[in-house]
CSV table of C-alpha atoms in Angstrom, one decimal:
chain,number,residue,atom,x,y,z
A,1,MET,CA,144.8,153.0,74.4
A,2,ILE,CA,141.8,152.4,76.5
A,3,ASN,CA,142.0,151.0,80.2
A,4,TRP,CA,138.6,148.4,79.5
A,5,LEU,CA,140.0,146.5,82.2
A,6,LYS,CA,140.3,148.8,85.7
A,7,TYR,CA,136.4,149.0,85.4
A,8,LYS,CA,136.2,145.2,85.9
A,9,TYR,CA,134.9,144.8,89.2
A,10,ILE,CA,131.9,147.7,88.0
A,11,TYR,CA,131.7,145.2,85.2
A,12,PHE,CA,131.4,142.3,87.5
A,13,SER,CA,128.7,143.7,89.5
A,14,ILE,CA,126.6,144.2,86.5
A,15,SER,CA,126.9,141.3,86.2
A,16,ILE,CA,125.9,139.8,89.2
A,17,LEU,CA,122.5,142.2,89.4
A,18,ALA,CA,121.7,140.6,86.4
A,19,LEU,CA,122.2,137.7,87.0
A,20,SER,CA,120.6,138.4,90.6
A,21,LEU,CA,116.8,139.8,89.2
A,22,GLY,CA,117.9,136.2,87.1
A,23,LEU,CA,117.7,133.7,90.4
A,24,PHE,CA,114.8,136.1,91.7
A,25,GLY,CA,112.3,135.7,89.1
A,26,ILE,CA,113.2,132.1,88.5
A,27,LEU,CA,112.6,131.5,92.1
A,28,LYS,CA,109.6,133.6,92.6
A,29,TRP,CA,107.7,133.6,89.4
A,30,GLY,CA,109.0,130.0,87.3
A,31,LEU,CA,109.3,130.2,83.4
A,32,ARG,CA,105.6,129.7,82.0
A,33,LEU,CA,106.0,126.6,80.2
A,34,SER,CA,103.9,125.6,76.8
A,35,ILE,CA,102.3,123.2,75.2
A,36,ASP,CA,105.3,121.3,73.5
A,37,PHE,CA,106.3,120.8,77.5
A,38,THR,CA,103.0,121.2,79.2
A,39,GLY,CA,100.2,119.0,76.6
A,40,GLY,CA,97.5,120.8,75.4
A,41,VAL,CA,96.0,120.6,71.8
A,42,MET,CA,97.4,121.3,68.6
A,43,ALA,CA,94.0,122.1,65.8
A,44,GLU,CA,94.3,122.9,62.5
A,45,TYR,CA,91.3,125.4,60.8
A,46,VAL,CA,91.0,126.5,56.9
A,47,LEU,CA,88.9,130.1,57.3
A,48,GLY,CA,89.4,131.3,53.6
A,49,LYS,CA,90.6,134.8,53.7
A,50,ASP,CA,93.0,136.9,56.5
A,51,VAL,CA,91.7,137.4,60.3
A,52,SER,CA,93.4,139.0,63.3
A,53,ILE,CA,95.5,137.1,65.0
A,54,GLU,CA,95.2,138.9,68.0
A,55,ASP,CA,91.4,139.6,68.5
A,56,ILE,CA,90.9,135.6,67.2
A,57,LYS,CA,93.4,134.9,70.3
A,58,SER,CA,91.5,137.7,73.2
A,59,LYS,CA,88.4,136.1,71.8
A,60,ILE,CA,90.1,132.7,72.8
A,61,GLU,CA,91.3,133.4,76.3
A,62,ASN,CA,88.5,135.3,77.1
A,63,GLU,CA,85.5,133.4,76.0
A,64,VAL,CA,86.6,130.5,76.1
A,65,LYS,CA,89.0,130.4,79.3
A,66,ALA,CA,92.3,129.2,77.2
A,67,ASN,CA,95.4,130.1,76.8
A,68,VAL,CA,96.8,130.1,73.2
A,69,SER,CA,100.4,129.1,73.1
A,70,SER,CA,100.4,130.3,69.3
A,71,ILE,CA,98.4,130.5,66.0
A,72,SER,CA,100.3,131.2,62.7
A,73,LYS,CA,99.4,131.0,58.9
A,74,VAL,CA,99.5,128.3,57.0
A,75,GLY,CA,99.8,129.3,52.9
A,76,ASP,CA,97.7,130.8,51.0
A,77,GLY,CA,94.7,129.1,51.9
A,78,GLY,CA,93.9,130.2,55.2
A,79,SER,CA,94.1,127.7,56.6
A,80,TYR,CA,95.5,128.6,60.9
A,81,ILE,CA,96.8,126.5,63.0
A,82,PHE,CA,96.4,127.0,66.6
A,83,ARG,CA,98.9,125.5,70.1
A,84,ILE,CA,95.8,125.9,72.6
A,85,SER,CA,96.9,124.8,76.8
A,86,SER,CA,93.9,121.2,77.2
A,87,LEU,CA,89.9,121.9,76.1
A,88,ASN,CA,86.8,119.7,76.9
A,89,ASP,CA,83.7,119.5,75.2
A,90,ASN,CA,82.1,122.2,76.2
A,91,GLN,CA,85.3,124.6,75.1
A,92,LYS,CA,86.3,122.9,72.2
A,93,GLU,CA,82.6,124.2,70.8
A,94,LYS,CA,83.2,127.6,71.7
A,95,LEU,CA,86.2,127.8,70.2
A,96,LYS,CA,84.8,126.8,66.5
A,97,ASP,CA,82.0,129.0,67.7
A,98,ILE,CA,84.7,131.9,67.2
A,99,LEU,CA,86.4,130.9,64.6
A,100,LYS,CA,83.1,130.0,62.8
A,101,GLU,CA,81.4,133.8,63.3
A,102,ALA,CA,85.3,134.9,62.0
A,103,ALA,CA,85.3,132.9,58.9
A,104,GLY,CA,81.9,132.0,58.2
A,105,ASP,CA,81.4,129.7,55.4
A,106,ASN,CA,84.6,129.0,54.7
A,107,PHE,CA,85.1,127.6,58.2
A,108,LYS,CA,86.4,123.8,58.3
A,109,GLU,CA,87.8,122.1,60.7
A,110,LEU,CA,90.9,119.9,59.4
A,111,ARG,CA,92.7,118.2,62.0
A,112,PHE,CA,92.4,118.3,66.4
A,113,GLU,CA,94.9,116.7,67.8
A,114,ASN,CA,95.4,116.5,71.7
A,115,VAL,CA,99.7,116.3,72.2
A,116,GLY,CA,100.7,113.9,75.5
A,117,PRO,CA,103.1,116.1,78.1
A,118,SER,CA,105.8,113.2,77.7
A,119,VAL,CA,107.9,115.4,75.1
A,120,GLY,CA,108.3,117.9,77.1
A,121,PRO,CA,110.1,116.1,80.1
A,122,GLU,CA,112.2,114.3,76.2
A,123,LEU,CA,112.9,117.7,75.5
A,124,VAL,CA,114.0,119.3,78.0
A,125,LYS,CA,117.2,116.1,79.0
A,126,LYS,CA,118.4,116.6,76.0
A,127,THR,CA,118.5,120.3,75.8
A,128,VAL,CA,120.8,119.9,79.6
A,129,TYR,CA,122.3,116.9,77.7
A,130,ALA,CA,123.0,119.3,74.3
A,131,ILE,CA,124.2,122.0,76.4
A,132,VAL,CA,126.7,119.7,78.7
A,133,ILE,CA,128.3,118.0,76.0
A,134,SER,CA,129.0,121.0,74.0
A,135,SER,CA,130.7,123.0,76.2
A,136,PHE,CA,132.7,119.9,78.1
A,137,PHE,CA,134.6,120.2,73.9
A,138,ILE,CA,133.9,123.7,73.8
A,139,LEU,CA,136.1,123.7,77.0
A,140,LEU,CA,138.2,121.2,75.5
A,141,MET,CA,139.0,123.1,72.0
A,142,VAL,CA,140.0,126.3,73.6
A,143,ALA,CA,141.7,125.0,76.2
A,144,ARG,CA,144.2,123.2,73.1
A,145,GLN,CA,143.4,125.7,71.0
A,146,PHE,CA,145.2,128.5,73.5
A,147,SER,CA,147.4,125.5,75.7
A,148,SER,CA,145.9,127.0,78.5
A,149,PHE,CA,142.1,125.5,80.9
A,150,LYS,CA,142.0,129.1,82.0
A,151,PHE,CA,140.8,130.3,78.4
A,152,GLY,CA,138.6,127.5,78.8
A,153,ILE,CA,137.0,127.9,81.7
A,154,SER,CA,137.4,131.4,81.2
A,155,ALA,CA,134.5,130.9,77.5
A,156,ILE,CA,132.8,129.2,79.3
A,157,LEU,CA,131.5,130.8,82.9
A,158,ALA,CA,131.0,133.3,79.8
A,159,MET,CA,128.6,131.0,78.2
A,160,PHE,CA,126.4,130.3,81.4
A,161,HIS,CA,126.5,133.5,82.3
A,162,ASP,CA,124.5,134.8,79.0
A,163,SER,CA,122.6,130.9,78.3
A,164,PHE,CA,121.5,132.3,82.9
A,165,ILE,CA,120.5,135.5,81.8
A,166,LEU,CA,117.9,134.4,78.6
A,167,ILE,CA,117.0,131.6,80.7
A,168,SER,CA,115.5,134.0,83.3
A,169,SER,CA,114.4,136.9,81.9
A,170,PHE,CA,112.2,134.5,80.7
A,171,SER,CA,110.1,134.3,83.9
A,172,TRP,CA,110.2,138.3,83.9
A,173,PHE,CA,108.9,138.1,80.3
A,174,GLY,CA,106.4,135.0,81.2
A,175,HIS,CA,105.2,137.1,83.7
A,176,PHE,CA,104.3,140.1,83.5
A,177,PHE,CA,104.6,139.2,79.4
A,178,GLY,CA,102.4,136.1,78.9
A,179,ALA,CA,105.9,134.7,77.2
A,180,GLU,CA,106.6,131.4,77.0
A,181,VAL,CA,109.2,128.5,76.8
A,182,ASP,CA,109.3,126.3,74.1
A,183,PHE,CA,110.7,124.6,70.8
A,184,LEU,CA,112.1,128.3,69.2
A,185,PHE,CA,113.2,128.8,72.9
A,186,VAL,CA,115.0,126.5,73.3
A,187,THR,CA,116.3,126.7,69.6
A,188,ALA,CA,117.3,130.5,70.1
A,189,LEU,CA,119.3,128.7,74.2
A,190,LEU,CA,121.6,127.1,71.6
A,191,THR,CA,122.1,129.5,69.0
A,192,THR,CA,122.9,132.1,71.3
A,193,LEU,CA,125.8,128.9,73.8
A,194,SER,CA,128.4,128.9,69.7
A,195,PHE,CA,127.2,133.5,69.0
A,196,SER,CA,129.1,134.0,73.3
A,197,VAL,CA,131.7,131.6,72.6
A,198,HIS,CA,133.1,133.1,68.7
A,199,ASP,CA,133.0,136.2,70.0
A,200,THR,CA,135.4,135.0,72.9
A,201,ILE,CA,137.5,133.5,70.8
A,202,VAL,CA,137.6,136.4,68.4
A,203,VAL,CA,139.5,138.3,71.3
A,204,TYR,CA,141.7,135.7,73.2
A,205,ASP,CA,143.4,134.9,69.2
A,206,ARG,CA,143.6,138.8,69.2
A,207,ILE,CA,145.7,138.7,73.1
A,208,ARG,CA,147.4,135.2,72.1
A,209,GLU,CA,148.6,136.9,68.7
A,210,LEU,CA,149.7,140.2,70.8
A,211,GLN,CA,151.6,138.2,72.9
A,212,ARG,CA,153.7,136.4,71.0
A,213,LYS,CA,154.6,139.0,68.6
A,214,GLU,CA,155.3,141.7,71.7
A,215,GLY,CA,155.0,140.1,74.5
A,216,GLY,CA,154.3,142.3,77.6
A,217,GLU,CA,151.9,142.9,80.3
A,218,PHE,CA,149.2,141.1,80.1
A,219,VAL,CA,146.6,143.6,81.9
A,220,SER,CA,147.2,145.5,79.3
A,221,LEU,CA,148.1,143.1,76.4
A,222,ALA,CA,144.0,142.3,76.9
A,223,ASN,CA,143.1,146.4,77.1
A,224,ARG,CA,145.2,146.4,73.3
A,225,ALA,CA,143.1,143.7,72.1
A,226,LEU,CA,139.9,144.3,73.5
A,227,SER,CA,140.6,148.2,72.1
A,228,GLU,CA,140.8,146.7,68.5
A,229,THR,CA,137.8,144.3,68.2
A,230,MET,CA,135.7,146.5,70.5
A,231,VAL,CA,134.5,147.9,66.9
A,232,ARG,CA,134.3,144.8,64.6
A,233,SER,CA,132.4,143.6,67.5
A,234,LEU,CA,130.0,145.8,68.1
A,235,ASN,CA,129.4,146.0,64.2
A,236,ASN,CA,128.9,142.3,64.1
A,237,SER,CA,126.5,142.7,66.5
A,238,PHE,CA,124.4,145.9,65.2
A,239,THR,CA,123.9,144.1,62.0
A,240,ILE,CA,122.3,141.2,64.2
A,241,ILE,CA,120.8,142.9,66.0
A,242,PHE,CA,119.2,145.4,63.6
A,243,MET,CA,117.4,142.5,61.6
A,244,LEU,CA,116.4,140.7,65.0
A,245,VAL,CA,114.2,144.2,66.0
A,246,ALA,CA,112.7,143.8,62.7
A,247,MET,CA,111.6,140.5,63.2
A,248,ILE,CA,109.8,141.5,66.3
A,249,LEU,CA,108.8,144.5,64.8
A,250,LEU,CA,107.1,142.7,61.3
A,251,GLY,CA,107.3,139.9,62.0
A,252,GLY,CA,104.2,138.9,63.7
A,253,SER,CA,104.0,137.3,66.9
A,254,THR,CA,104.5,133.7,65.7
A,255,ILE,CA,107.8,134.3,65.6
A,256,LYS,CA,107.6,137.8,68.1
A,257,TRP,CA,109.5,136.0,70.9
A,258,PHE,CA,111.5,133.8,70.1
A,259,ALA,CA,112.9,137.4,67.7
A,260,VAL,CA,113.1,138.8,72.1
A,261,ALA,CA,115.3,135.8,73.2
A,262,LEU,CA,117.8,136.0,69.6
A,263,LEU,CA,117.8,139.7,70.3
A,264,LEU,CA,118.5,139.0,74.3
A,265,GLY,CA,120.7,136.6,73.6
A,266,THR,CA,122.9,138.7,71.1
A,267,ILE,CA,123.1,141.6,73.6
A,268,ALA,CA,124.7,139.5,76.3
A,269,GLY,CA,126.8,137.6,74.1
A,270,THR,CA,128.2,141.2,72.2
A,271,TYR,CA,128.1,142.2,76.6
A,272,SER,CA,129.8,139.4,78.1
A,273,SER,CA,132.4,138.2,75.7
A,274,PRO,CA,134.8,141.8,76.1
A,275,PHE,CA,133.1,141.9,79.8
A,276,VAL,CA,133.4,139.0,81.4
A,277,ALA,CA,135.2,136.6,79.3
A,278,VAL,CA,138.7,138.7,79.3
A,279,PRO,CA,138.2,140.2,83.1
A,280,LEU,CA,137.9,136.7,84.5
A,281,LEU,CA,140.9,135.9,82.2
A,282,VAL,CA,142.9,138.5,83.6
A,283,VAL,CA,141.9,138.3,87.7
A,284,TRP,CA,143.1,134.3,87.2
A,285,ASN,CA,146.5,135.1,85.2
A,286,ASN,CA,146.8,138.2,88.1
A,287,TRP,CA,146.0,135.2,90.6
A,288,GLU,CA,148.0,133.1,88.7
A,289,GLU,CA,151.1,135.2,88.6
A,290,LYS,CA,151.7,136.1,92.0
A,291,ILE,CA,151.4,132.5,93.4
A,292,ARG,CA,154.5,132.2,91.4
A,293,LEU,CA,156.2,135.2,93.0
A,294,ARG,CA,154.5,133.8,96.3
A,295,LYS,CA,157.0,130.4,95.5
A,296,LEU,CA,160.2,133.0,94.5
A,297,SER,CA,160.3,134.7,97.4
A,298,ARG,CA,160.2,132.3,99.1
């Protein structure tokens, strides 16, 4: 049996380093918000044939001087939806000239709508509410299932650890690669919350099972539970990671950063369950034991 928890302070140091880098990125650069939060233009054009999205995006950014959030192909009729920062009349005409050049006689404008930024604050508020409410009920559920708040609080702290790493990593991606935070990112964030807790509960359940059947020192039980669930956890995570890597490589620019966010969330969740949630639980248990012995010695 591997003594995983012998290195618990190394795991904490890795997490503190990752969280510190994330905090630095957020304070230094912040997050690049898409038009879902800031407002902009949503337009749909028929180009009548397959075009290079990367080439069109590059031309719009260089010649129209507009920030392109996404370009998505719709159906098989050669229609494309463009999500772009706000345009004045001159920029709109330049955009149409670029698309007419690419489409030729097939060019047709289906819609051109200005999207207000009012949805942004509302979406942020609802996302925060969703995280707080789900965290509260997860805390209660885990605490009830394991008959102790230390299990629930340790699981929630590991979940926040994963969430912060995912959010803050996009400040780095936004600064160096132009990645934006949009509706899909919020979806990836909420998915990460559930994945993180799910993996943690598997390990906690094994600790409880060993405690009931065999008893013994808590650290030894935790080490044994980690050894017995590690392969299963890694196999489960790798199947998701392989699929997400394929999406990043082959899925196109529209879902690229959504897949990256899910990939980061999966990696963080896989790491935090054995190397954050369980060490936190063991440290908490050790403190409880020391306090109990101190009271007995008086």
